[in-house]
PDB file of C-alpha atoms and ligand atoms in Angstrom:
ATOM      1  CA  MET Y   1       0.304  -0.016  -0.086  1.00  0.00           C
ATOM      2  CA  THR Y   2       1.492   4.038  -0.504  1.00  0.00           C
ATOM      3  CA  ALA Y   3       1.404   5.776   1.612  1.00  0.00           C
ATOM      4  CA  ARG Y   4      -1.545   8.423   2.062  1.00  0.00           C
ATOM      5  CA  VAL Y   5      -0.933  11.765   1.821  1.00  0.00           C
ATOM      6  CA  ARG Y   6      -0.555  14.383   4.618  1.00  0.00           C
ATOM      7  CA  ALA Y   7      -2.936  16.970   4.870  1.00  0.00           C
ATOM      8  CA  GLY Y   8      -2.629  20.330   6.969  1.00  0.00           C
ATOM      9  CA  VAL Y   9      -6.047  22.331   7.254  1.00  0.00           C
ATOM     10  CA  LEU Y  10      -6.515  25.796   8.258  1.00  0.00           C
ATOM     11  CA  VAL Y  11      -9.432  26.970   9.181  1.00  0.00           C
ATOM     12  CA  SER Y  12     -10.876  30.153  11.141  1.00  0.00           C
ATOM     13  CA  GLY Y  13     -15.028  28.944  11.562  1.00  0.00           C
ATOM     14  CA  GLY Y  14     -17.223  26.585  11.987  1.00  0.00           C
ATOM     15  CA  GLY Y  15     -15.677  23.432   9.877  1.00  0.00           C
ATOM     16  CA  THR Y  16     -18.199  21.995   7.756  1.00  0.00           C
ATOM     17  CA  ASN Y  17     -15.809  21.685   4.804  1.00  0.00           C
ATOM     18  CA  LEU Y  18     -12.836  20.357   7.633  1.00  0.00           C
ATOM     19  CA  GLN Y  19     -15.328  17.973   8.032  1.00  0.00           C
ATOM     20  CA  ALA Y  20     -16.647  17.141   4.560  1.00  0.00           C
ATOM     21  CA  LEU Y  21     -12.659  16.081   4.091  1.00  0.00           C
ATOM     22  CA  ILE Y  22     -12.433  13.833   7.523  1.00  0.00           C
ATOM     23  CA  ASP Y  23     -15.507  12.074   6.281  1.00  0.00           C
ATOM     24  CA  ALA Y  24     -13.532  11.986   2.501  1.00  0.00           C
ATOM     25  CA  CYS Y  25     -10.343  10.526   4.443  1.00  0.00           C
ATOM     26  CA  ALA Y  26     -12.040   7.809   6.146  1.00  0.00           C
ATOM     27  CA  ALA Y  27     -13.318   6.290   3.688  1.00  0.00           C
ATOM     28  CA  PRO Y  28     -11.060   3.160   2.510  1.00  0.00           C
ATOM     29  CA  GLY Y  29      -8.939   3.496   0.342  1.00  0.00           C
ATOM     30  CA  PHE Y  30      -9.297   7.460   0.134  1.00  0.00           C
ATOM     31  CA  PRO Y  31      -5.527   8.396  -0.886  1.00  0.00           C
ATOM     32  CA  ALA Y  32      -5.152  11.513   1.481  1.00  0.00           C
ATOM     33  CA  GLU Y  33      -5.082  11.604   5.529  1.00  0.00           C
ATOM     34  CA  ILE Y  34      -5.704  14.852   7.812  1.00  0.00           C
ATOM     35  CA  ALA Y  35      -1.922  15.001   9.979  1.00  0.00           C
ATOM     36  CA  VAL Y  36      -2.890  18.594  11.758  1.00  0.00           C
ATOM     37  CA  VAL Y  37      -5.547  21.551  11.808  1.00  0.00           C
ATOM     38  CA  ILE Y  38      -4.651  24.470  12.823  1.00  0.00           C
ATOM     39  CA  SER Y  39      -6.759  27.663  13.801  1.00  0.00           C
ATOM     40  CA  ASN Y  40      -5.953  30.797  14.085  1.00  0.00           C
ATOM     41  CA  VAL Y  41      -8.772  31.004  16.080  1.00  0.00           C
ATOM     42  CA  ALA Y  42      -8.800  29.271  19.306  1.00  0.00           C
ATOM     43  CA  GLU Y  43     -12.961  29.052  19.864  1.00  0.00           C
ATOM     44  CA  ALA Y  44     -13.171  27.806  16.492  1.00  0.00           C
ATOM     45  CA  PHE Y  45     -16.138  24.983  16.547  1.00  0.00           C
ATOM     46  CA  ALA Y  46     -13.416  23.670  14.246  1.00  0.00           C
ATOM     47  CA  LEU Y  47     -11.408  21.882  16.308  1.00  0.00           C
ATOM     48  CA  GLU Y  48     -13.418  20.403  17.870  1.00  0.00           C
ATOM     49  CA  ARG Y  49     -14.643  18.482  14.797  1.00  0.00           C
ATOM     50  CA  ALA Y  50     -11.085  17.868  14.555  1.00  0.00           C
ATOM     51  CA  ARG Y  51     -10.392  17.146  18.065  1.00  0.00           C
ATOM     52  CA  LYS Y  52     -13.390  14.116  18.002  1.00  0.00           C
ATOM     53  CA  ALA Y  53     -12.395  12.665  14.981  1.00  0.00           C
ATOM     54  CA  GLY Y  54      -8.543  12.559  16.573  1.00  0.00           C
ATOM     55  CA  ILE Y  55      -6.785  14.267  14.645  1.00  0.00           C
ATOM     56  CA  ALA Y  56      -3.573  17.059  15.908  1.00  0.00           C
ATOM     57  CA  THR Y  57      -4.638  20.593  16.741  1.00  0.00           C
ATOM     58  CA  ALA Y  58      -3.481  23.839  17.060  1.00  0.00           C
ATOM     59  CA  VAL Y  59      -3.509  27.676  18.154  1.00  0.00           C
ATOM     60  CA  ILE Y  60      -1.830  29.837  16.604  1.00  0.00           C
ATOM     61  CA  ASP Y  61      -3.607  33.182  16.013  1.00  0.00           C
ATOM     62  CA  HIS Y  62      -2.427  36.115  14.077  1.00  0.00           C
ATOM     63  CA  LYS Y  63      -2.640  38.883  16.634  1.00  0.00           C
ATOM     64  CA  ALA Y  64       0.236  36.964  18.439  1.00  0.00           C
ATOM     65  CA  PHE Y  65       2.804  38.270  15.763  1.00  0.00           C
ATOM     66  CA  PRO Y  66       4.138  41.396  15.284  1.00  0.00           C
ATOM     67  CA  SER Y  67       4.647  40.908  11.337  1.00  0.00           C
ATOM     68  CA  ARG Y  68       2.137  38.942   9.185  1.00  0.00           C
ATOM     69  CA  ASP Y  69       5.370  36.818   8.150  1.00  0.00           C
ATOM     70  CA  GLU Y  70       6.947  35.495  11.276  1.00  0.00           C
ATOM     71  CA  PHE Y  71       2.608  34.569  11.552  1.00  0.00           C
ATOM     72  CA  GLU Y  72       3.022  32.659   9.049  1.00  0.00           C
ATOM     73  CA  ALA Y  73       7.015  31.318   9.350  1.00  0.00           C
ATOM     74  CA  ALA Y  74       4.519  29.365  13.218  1.00  0.00           C
ATOM     75  CA  LEU Y  75       1.951  28.388  10.301  1.00  0.00           C
ATOM     76  CA  VAL Y  76       4.970  26.460   8.692  1.00  0.00           C
ATOM     77  CA  ALA Y  77       6.530  25.331  11.421  1.00  0.00           C
ATOM     78  CA  ARG Y  78       4.135  23.624  12.811  1.00  0.00           C
ATOM     79  CA  LEU Y  79       3.059  21.633   9.224  1.00  0.00           C
ATOM     80  CA  ARG Y  80       6.086  20.765   8.489  1.00  0.00           C
ATOM     81  CA  GLU Y  81       5.992  19.360  12.420  1.00  0.00           C
ATOM     82  CA  HIS Y  82       3.458  17.406  11.281  1.00  0.00           C
ATOM     83  CA  ARG Y  83       5.047  15.946   7.758  1.00  0.00           C
ATOM     84  CA  ALA Y  84       1.969  17.922   5.388  1.00  0.00           C
ATOM     85  CA  ASP Y  85       2.051  17.119   2.253  1.00  0.00           C
ATOM     86  CA  LEU Y  86       0.077  20.179   1.362  1.00  0.00           C
ATOM     87  CA  VAL Y  87      -2.950  22.381   2.479  1.00  0.00           C
ATOM     88  CA  CYS Y  88      -6.176  23.026   2.229  1.00  0.00           C
ATOM     89  CA  LEU Y  89      -7.656  26.466   3.900  1.00  0.00           C
ATOM     90  CA  ALA Y  90     -11.278  26.005   4.375  1.00  0.00           C
ATOM     91  CA  GLY Y  91     -12.836  27.987   5.915  1.00  0.00           C
ATOM     92  CA  PHE Y  92      -9.428  30.651   6.838  1.00  0.00           C
ATOM     93  CA  MET Y  93     -10.159  33.633   6.582  1.00  0.00           C
ATOM     94  CA  ARG Y  94      -6.277  35.300   6.420  1.00  0.00           C
ATOM     95  CA  LEU Y  95      -4.701  36.296   3.393  1.00  0.00           C
ATOM     96  CA  LEU Y  96      -1.722  34.091   2.862  1.00  0.00           C
ATOM     97  CA  GLY Y  97       2.053  35.682   1.066  1.00  0.00           C
ATOM     98  CA  GLY Y  98       4.818  34.531  -0.324  1.00  0.00           C
ATOM     99  CA  THR Y  99       6.527  33.812   3.142  1.00  0.00           C
ATOM    100  CA  PHE Y 100       4.204  30.582   3.856  1.00  0.00           C
ATOM    101  CA  LEU Y 101       3.536  29.329   0.016  1.00  0.00           C
ATOM    102  CA  ARG Y 102       6.718  28.962  -0.995  1.00  0.00           C
ATOM    103  CA  GLN Y 103       7.230  26.865   0.908  1.00  0.00           C
ATOM    104  CA  PHE Y 104       4.138  24.702  -0.229  1.00  0.00           C
ATOM    105  CA  PRO Y 105       5.100  25.761  -4.197  1.00  0.00           C
ATOM    106  CA  SER Y 106       1.673  24.708  -5.881  1.00  0.00           C
ATOM    107  CA  ARG Y 107       0.550  22.288  -3.292  1.00  0.00           C
ATOM    108  CA  VAL Y 108      -2.061  25.096  -1.193  1.00  0.00           C
ATOM    109  CA  LEU Y 109      -5.576  24.603  -1.967  1.00  0.00           C
ATOM    110  CA  ASN Y 110      -8.235  26.844  -0.923  1.00  0.00           C
ATOM    111  CA  ILE Y 111     -12.395  26.226  -1.675  1.00  0.00           C
ATOM    112  CA  HIS Y 112     -14.089  29.764  -2.307  1.00  0.00           C
ATOM    113  CA  PRO Y 113     -18.251  30.214  -2.103  1.00  0.00           C
ATOM    114  CA  ALA Y 114     -18.293  31.555  -5.356  1.00  0.00           C
ATOM    115  CA  LEU Y 115     -17.427  30.632  -9.472  1.00  0.00           C
ATOM    116  CA  LEU Y 116     -14.259  32.117  -9.933  1.00  0.00           C
ATOM    117  CA  PRO Y 117     -12.965  34.612 -11.286  1.00  0.00           C
ATOM    118  CA  ALA Y 118     -16.717  35.629 -10.616  1.00  0.00           C
ATOM    119  CA  PHE Y 119     -16.570  37.556  -7.018  1.00  0.00           C
ATOM    120  CA  PRO Y 120     -13.195  36.360  -5.529  1.00  0.00           C
ATOM    121  CA  GLY Y 121     -12.723  38.490  -1.523  1.00  0.00           C
ATOM    122  CA  LEU Y 122     -15.211  37.890   0.884  1.00  0.00           C
ATOM    123  CA  HIS Y 123     -19.368  37.132   0.794  1.00  0.00           C
ATOM    124  CA  GLY Y 124     -19.168  35.434  -2.722  1.00  0.00           C
ATOM    125  CA  PRO Y 125     -23.022  35.020  -2.178  1.00  0.00           C
ATOM    126  CA  ARG Y 126     -24.201  38.532  -0.923  1.00  0.00           C
ATOM    127  CA  GLN Y 127     -22.079  39.754  -3.954  1.00  0.00           C
ATOM    128  CA  ALA Y 128     -23.248  36.934  -6.162  1.00  0.00           C
ATOM    129  CA  LEU Y 129     -27.356  37.669  -5.182  1.00  0.00           C
ATOM    130  CA  ASP Y 130     -26.686  41.912  -5.193  1.00  0.00           C
ATOM    131  CA  TYR Y 131     -24.879  40.902  -8.743  1.00  0.00           C
ATOM    132  CA  GLY Y 132     -28.154  39.389 -10.381  1.00  0.00           C
ATOM    133  CA  VAL Y 133     -26.996  36.627 -11.551  1.00  0.00           C
ATOM    134  CA  LYS Y 134     -28.153  33.164 -12.474  1.00  0.00           C
ATOM    135  CA  ILE Y 135     -25.818  30.774 -11.262  1.00  0.00           C
ATOM    136  CA  ALA Y 136     -24.151  30.733  -8.416  1.00  0.00           C
ATOM    137  CA  GLY Y 137     -21.305  28.194  -6.720  1.00  0.00           C
ATOM    138  CA  CYS Y 138     -18.308  27.282  -5.246  1.00  0.00           C
ATOM    139  CA  THR Y 139     -14.379  26.673  -6.993  1.00  0.00           C
ATOM    140  CA  VAL Y 140     -11.290  25.001  -5.347  1.00  0.00           C
ATOM    141  CA  HIS Y 141      -8.550  26.485  -6.988  1.00  0.00           C
ATOM    142  CA  LEU Y 142      -4.358  26.528  -6.073  1.00  0.00           C
ATOM    143  CA  VAL Y 143      -3.685  29.743  -3.307  1.00  0.00           C
ATOM    144  CA  ASP Y 144      -1.451  32.028  -5.389  1.00  0.00           C
ATOM    145  CA  GLU Y 145      -0.316  36.224  -3.691  1.00  0.00           C
ATOM    146  CA  GLY Y 146      -3.787  36.810  -4.986  1.00  0.00           C
ATOM    147  CA  THR Y 147      -7.129  37.340  -3.314  1.00  0.00           C
ATOM    148  CA  ASP Y 148      -8.728  34.174  -4.732  1.00  0.00           C
ATOM    149  CA  THR Y 149      -6.660  34.517  -7.896  1.00  0.00           C
ATOM    150  CA  GLY Y 150      -5.205  30.654  -8.913  1.00  0.00           C
ATOM    151  CA  PRO Y 151      -5.004  28.330 -10.995  1.00  0.00           C
ATOM    152  CA  VAL Y 152      -8.947  26.238 -10.785  1.00  0.00           C
ATOM    153  CA  VAL Y 153      -8.683  23.265  -9.936  1.00  0.00           C
ATOM    154  CA  ALA Y 154     -12.836  21.810  -9.999  1.00  0.00           C
ATOM    155  CA  GLN Y 155     -15.870  24.680 -10.125  1.00  0.00           C
ATOM    156  CA  ALA Y 156     -19.607  22.596  -9.023  1.00  0.00           C
ATOM    157  CA  ALA Y 157     -22.790  25.266  -9.888  1.00  0.00           C
ATOM    158  CA  VAL Y 158     -26.043  25.821  -8.714  1.00  0.00           C
ATOM    159  CA  PRO Y 159     -29.206  28.323  -9.824  1.00  0.00           C
ATOM    160  CA  VAL Y 160     -29.373  31.484  -7.816  1.00  0.00           C
ATOM    161  CA  LEU Y 161     -33.930  31.024  -7.403  1.00  0.00           C
ATOM    162  CA  ALA Y 162     -35.863  33.751  -7.305  1.00  0.00           C
ATOM    163  CA  ASP Y 163     -36.976  34.542  -3.394  1.00  0.00           C
ATOM    164  CA  ASP Y 164     -33.234  33.202  -2.592  1.00  0.00           C
ATOM    165  CA  ASP Y 165     -31.779  35.580   0.345  1.00  0.00           C
ATOM    166  CA  GLU Y 166     -27.455  35.734   0.823  1.00  0.00           C
ATOM    167  CA  ALA Y 167     -28.642  32.294   4.076  1.00  0.00           C
ATOM    168  CA  LYS Y 168     -30.121  30.141   1.073  1.00  0.00           C
ATOM    169  CA  LEU Y 169     -28.242  30.760  -1.161  1.00  0.00           C
ATOM    170  CA  ALA Y 170     -24.619  30.175   0.652  1.00  0.00           C
ATOM    171  CA  ALA Y 171     -26.361  27.091   1.824  1.00  0.00           C
ATOM    172  CA  ARG Y 172     -26.787  26.006  -1.077  1.00  0.00           C
ATOM    173  CA  ILE Y 173     -23.387  26.237  -2.155  1.00  0.00           C
ATOM    174  CA  LEU Y 174     -21.968  25.132   0.603  1.00  0.00           C
ATOM    175  CA  ALA Y 175     -23.635  21.554   0.352  1.00  0.00           C
ATOM    176  CA  GLU Y 176     -21.584  21.701  -3.002  1.00  0.00           C
ATOM    177  CA  GLU Y 177     -18.522  22.921  -2.186  1.00  0.00           C
ATOM    178  CA  HIS Y 178     -19.010  19.543   0.805  1.00  0.00           C
ATOM    179  CA  ARG Y 179     -18.710  17.766  -2.252  1.00  0.00           C
ATOM    180  CA  LEU Y 180     -16.542  19.038  -4.526  1.00  0.00           C
ATOM    181  CA  TYR Y 181     -13.561  20.045  -1.884  1.00  0.00           C
ATOM    182  CA  PRO Y 182     -13.055  15.776  -1.231  1.00  0.00           C
ATOM    183  CA  LEU Y 183     -13.050  15.159  -5.156  1.00  0.00           C
ATOM    184  CA  ALA Y 184     -10.449  17.912  -5.614  1.00  0.00           C
ATOM    185  CA  LEU Y 185      -8.216  16.541  -2.886  1.00  0.00           C
ATOM    186  CA  ARG Y 186      -8.277  12.523  -3.997  1.00  0.00           C
ATOM    187  CA  TRP Y 187      -7.542  13.976  -7.323  1.00  0.00           C
ATOM    188  CA  VAL Y 188      -4.588  16.506  -6.225  1.00  0.00           C
ATOM    189  CA  ALA Y 189      -3.332  13.408  -3.864  1.00  0.00           C
ATOM    190  CA  GLU Y 190      -3.219  11.097  -6.638  1.00  0.00           C
ATOM    191  CA  GLY Y 191      -0.900  12.860  -8.886  1.00  0.00           C
ATOM    192  CA  ARG Y 192      -3.225  13.872 -11.203  1.00  0.00           C
ATOM    193  CA  LEU Y 193      -3.049  17.814 -11.043  1.00  0.00           C
ATOM    194  CA  THR Y 194      -0.107  19.572 -13.843  1.00  0.00           C
ATOM    195  CA  ILE Y 195      -0.142  22.975 -13.860  1.00  0.00           C
ATOM    196  CA  GLU Y 196       0.690  24.707 -17.250  1.00  0.00           C
ATOM    197  CA  GLY Y 197       1.415  28.524 -17.140  1.00  0.00           C
ATOM    198  CA  ARG Y 198      -1.615  29.690 -14.543  1.00  0.00           C
ATOM    199  CA  LYS Y 199      -3.437  26.704 -15.462  1.00  0.00           C
ATOM    200  CA  ALA Y 200      -3.796  24.196 -13.221  1.00  0.00           C
ATOM    201  CA  ARG Y 201      -5.295  20.254 -15.604  1.00  0.00           C
ATOM    202  CA  VAL Y 202      -6.436  17.344 -14.328  1.00  0.00           C
ATOM    203  CA  GLU Y 203      -5.274  14.110 -15.807  1.00  0.00           C
ATOM    204  CA  ALA Y 204      -8.231  12.154 -17.132  1.00  0.00           C
ATOM    205  CA  PRO Y 205     -10.853  12.196 -14.707  1.00  0.00           C
ATOM    206  CA  PRO Y 206     -12.881   9.283 -14.940  1.00  0.00           C
ATOM    207  CA  VAL Y 207     -16.051  10.210 -16.780  1.00  0.00           C
ATOM    208  CA  ALA Y 208     -18.280   9.260 -14.388  1.00  0.00           C
ATOM    209  CA  GLU Y 209     -16.494  11.893 -11.794  1.00  0.00           C
ATOM    210  CA  GLY Y 210     -16.179  14.554 -14.024  1.00  0.00           C
ATOM    211  CA  LEU Y 211     -19.571  14.542 -15.446  1.00  0.00           C
ATOM    212  CA  SER Y 212     -21.446  14.130 -12.115  1.00  0.00           C
ATOM    213  CA  LEU Y 213     -19.720  16.182  -9.379  1.00  0.00           C
ATOM    214  CA  ARG Y 214     -22.593  15.142  -6.555  1.00  0.00           C
ATOM    215  CA  ASN Y 215     -21.756  11.445  -6.703  1.00  0.00           C
ATOM    216  CA  PRO Y 216     -17.242  12.305  -6.126  1.00  0.00           C
ATOM    217  CA  GLY Y 217     -16.962   8.684  -5.792  1.00  0.00           C
ATOM    218  CA  ARG Y 218     -15.974   8.846  -2.168  1.00  0.00           C
TER     219      ARG Y 218
HETATM  220  C1  LIG F   1     -17.200  27.932   3.301  1.00  0.00           C
HETATM  221  O1  LIG F   1     -17.794  28.909   2.566  1.00  0.00           O
HETATM  222  C2  LIG F   1     -16.109  28.541   3.003  1.00  0.00           C
HETATM  223  O2  LIG F   1     -15.776  28.891   1.265  1.00  0.00           O
HETATM  224  C3  LIG F   1     -15.765  29.868   2.635  1.00  0.00           C
HETATM  225  O3  LIG F   1     -16.324  29.730   4.033  1.00  0.00           O
HETATM  226  C4  LIG F   1     -17.309  29.074   4.763  1.00  0.00           C
HETATM  227  C5  LIG F   1     -16.320  28.334   5.375  1.00  0.00           C
HETATM  228  O4  LIG F   1     -17.238  27.043   6.110  1.00  0.00           O
HETATM  229  N1  LIG F   1     -14.752  30.040   2.809  1.00  0.00           N
HETATM  230  C6  LIG F   1     -14.311  31.764   2.249  1.00  0.00           C
HETATM  231  O5  LIG F   1     -15.044  32.552   1.880  1.00  0.00           O
HETATM  232  C7  LIG F   1     -12.382  31.931   2.119  1.00  0.00           C
HETATM  233  N2  LIG F   1     -12.940  33.557   0.956  1.00  0.00           N
HETATM  234  P1  LIG F   1     -16.664  26.303   7.097  1.00  0.00           P
HETATM  235  O6  LIG F   1     -15.993  26.614   8.381  1.00  0.00           O
HETATM  236  O7  LIG F   1     -18.072  25.404   7.725  1.00  0.00           O
HETATM  237  O8  LIG F   1     -15.950  25.468   6.324  1.00  0.00           O
END
């Protein structure tokens, strides 16, 4: 049996995407495992989810560091301690710069609640409603130094309905996030991802997976 890819997961909040990753990693044959969950917020419920699953946790509060570089160096040190091969941002609400990203080149994934490049930054679902688009969704992308600008790995779409408010639309998108993130992590862990310029290319996902995001074949 080949060793599973070790993912470090960074969180700031409730951690429903973390839960989706924990559940996926628990399935036999899934090619990744979660090495450590790190939160910049001590009260984040995501930490409870990790503890319940028996996963190592750490709190690294950005406010305790005089600079972003020092905060990022502390994150990197903790990830290395747990031998993380790659990093998944799952509702991690801090921007990461070169000090961090240079340590994990093309190995940092993020999930964003909008169809990038539309509606980057905060409040993706609200931005979609305010604009009046009829299709919304979520994106898993590689992280670069911009705000939600890195190569797109996978996307899933949902309709925007006439009576949607922000909460309804965000919940519909979140349900898709929970399917999409494990699927993207699987692809990366299986080594199917190559970077061509600013594009991420996924090598030959099985047709059933690629066509039906509702059935990520966990
Ligand atoms: C998710 O909707 C995620 O896409 C979003 O925060 C939420 C976290 O929920 N991330 C961003 O907006 C990043 N720009 P969770 O803690 O329940 O996974």
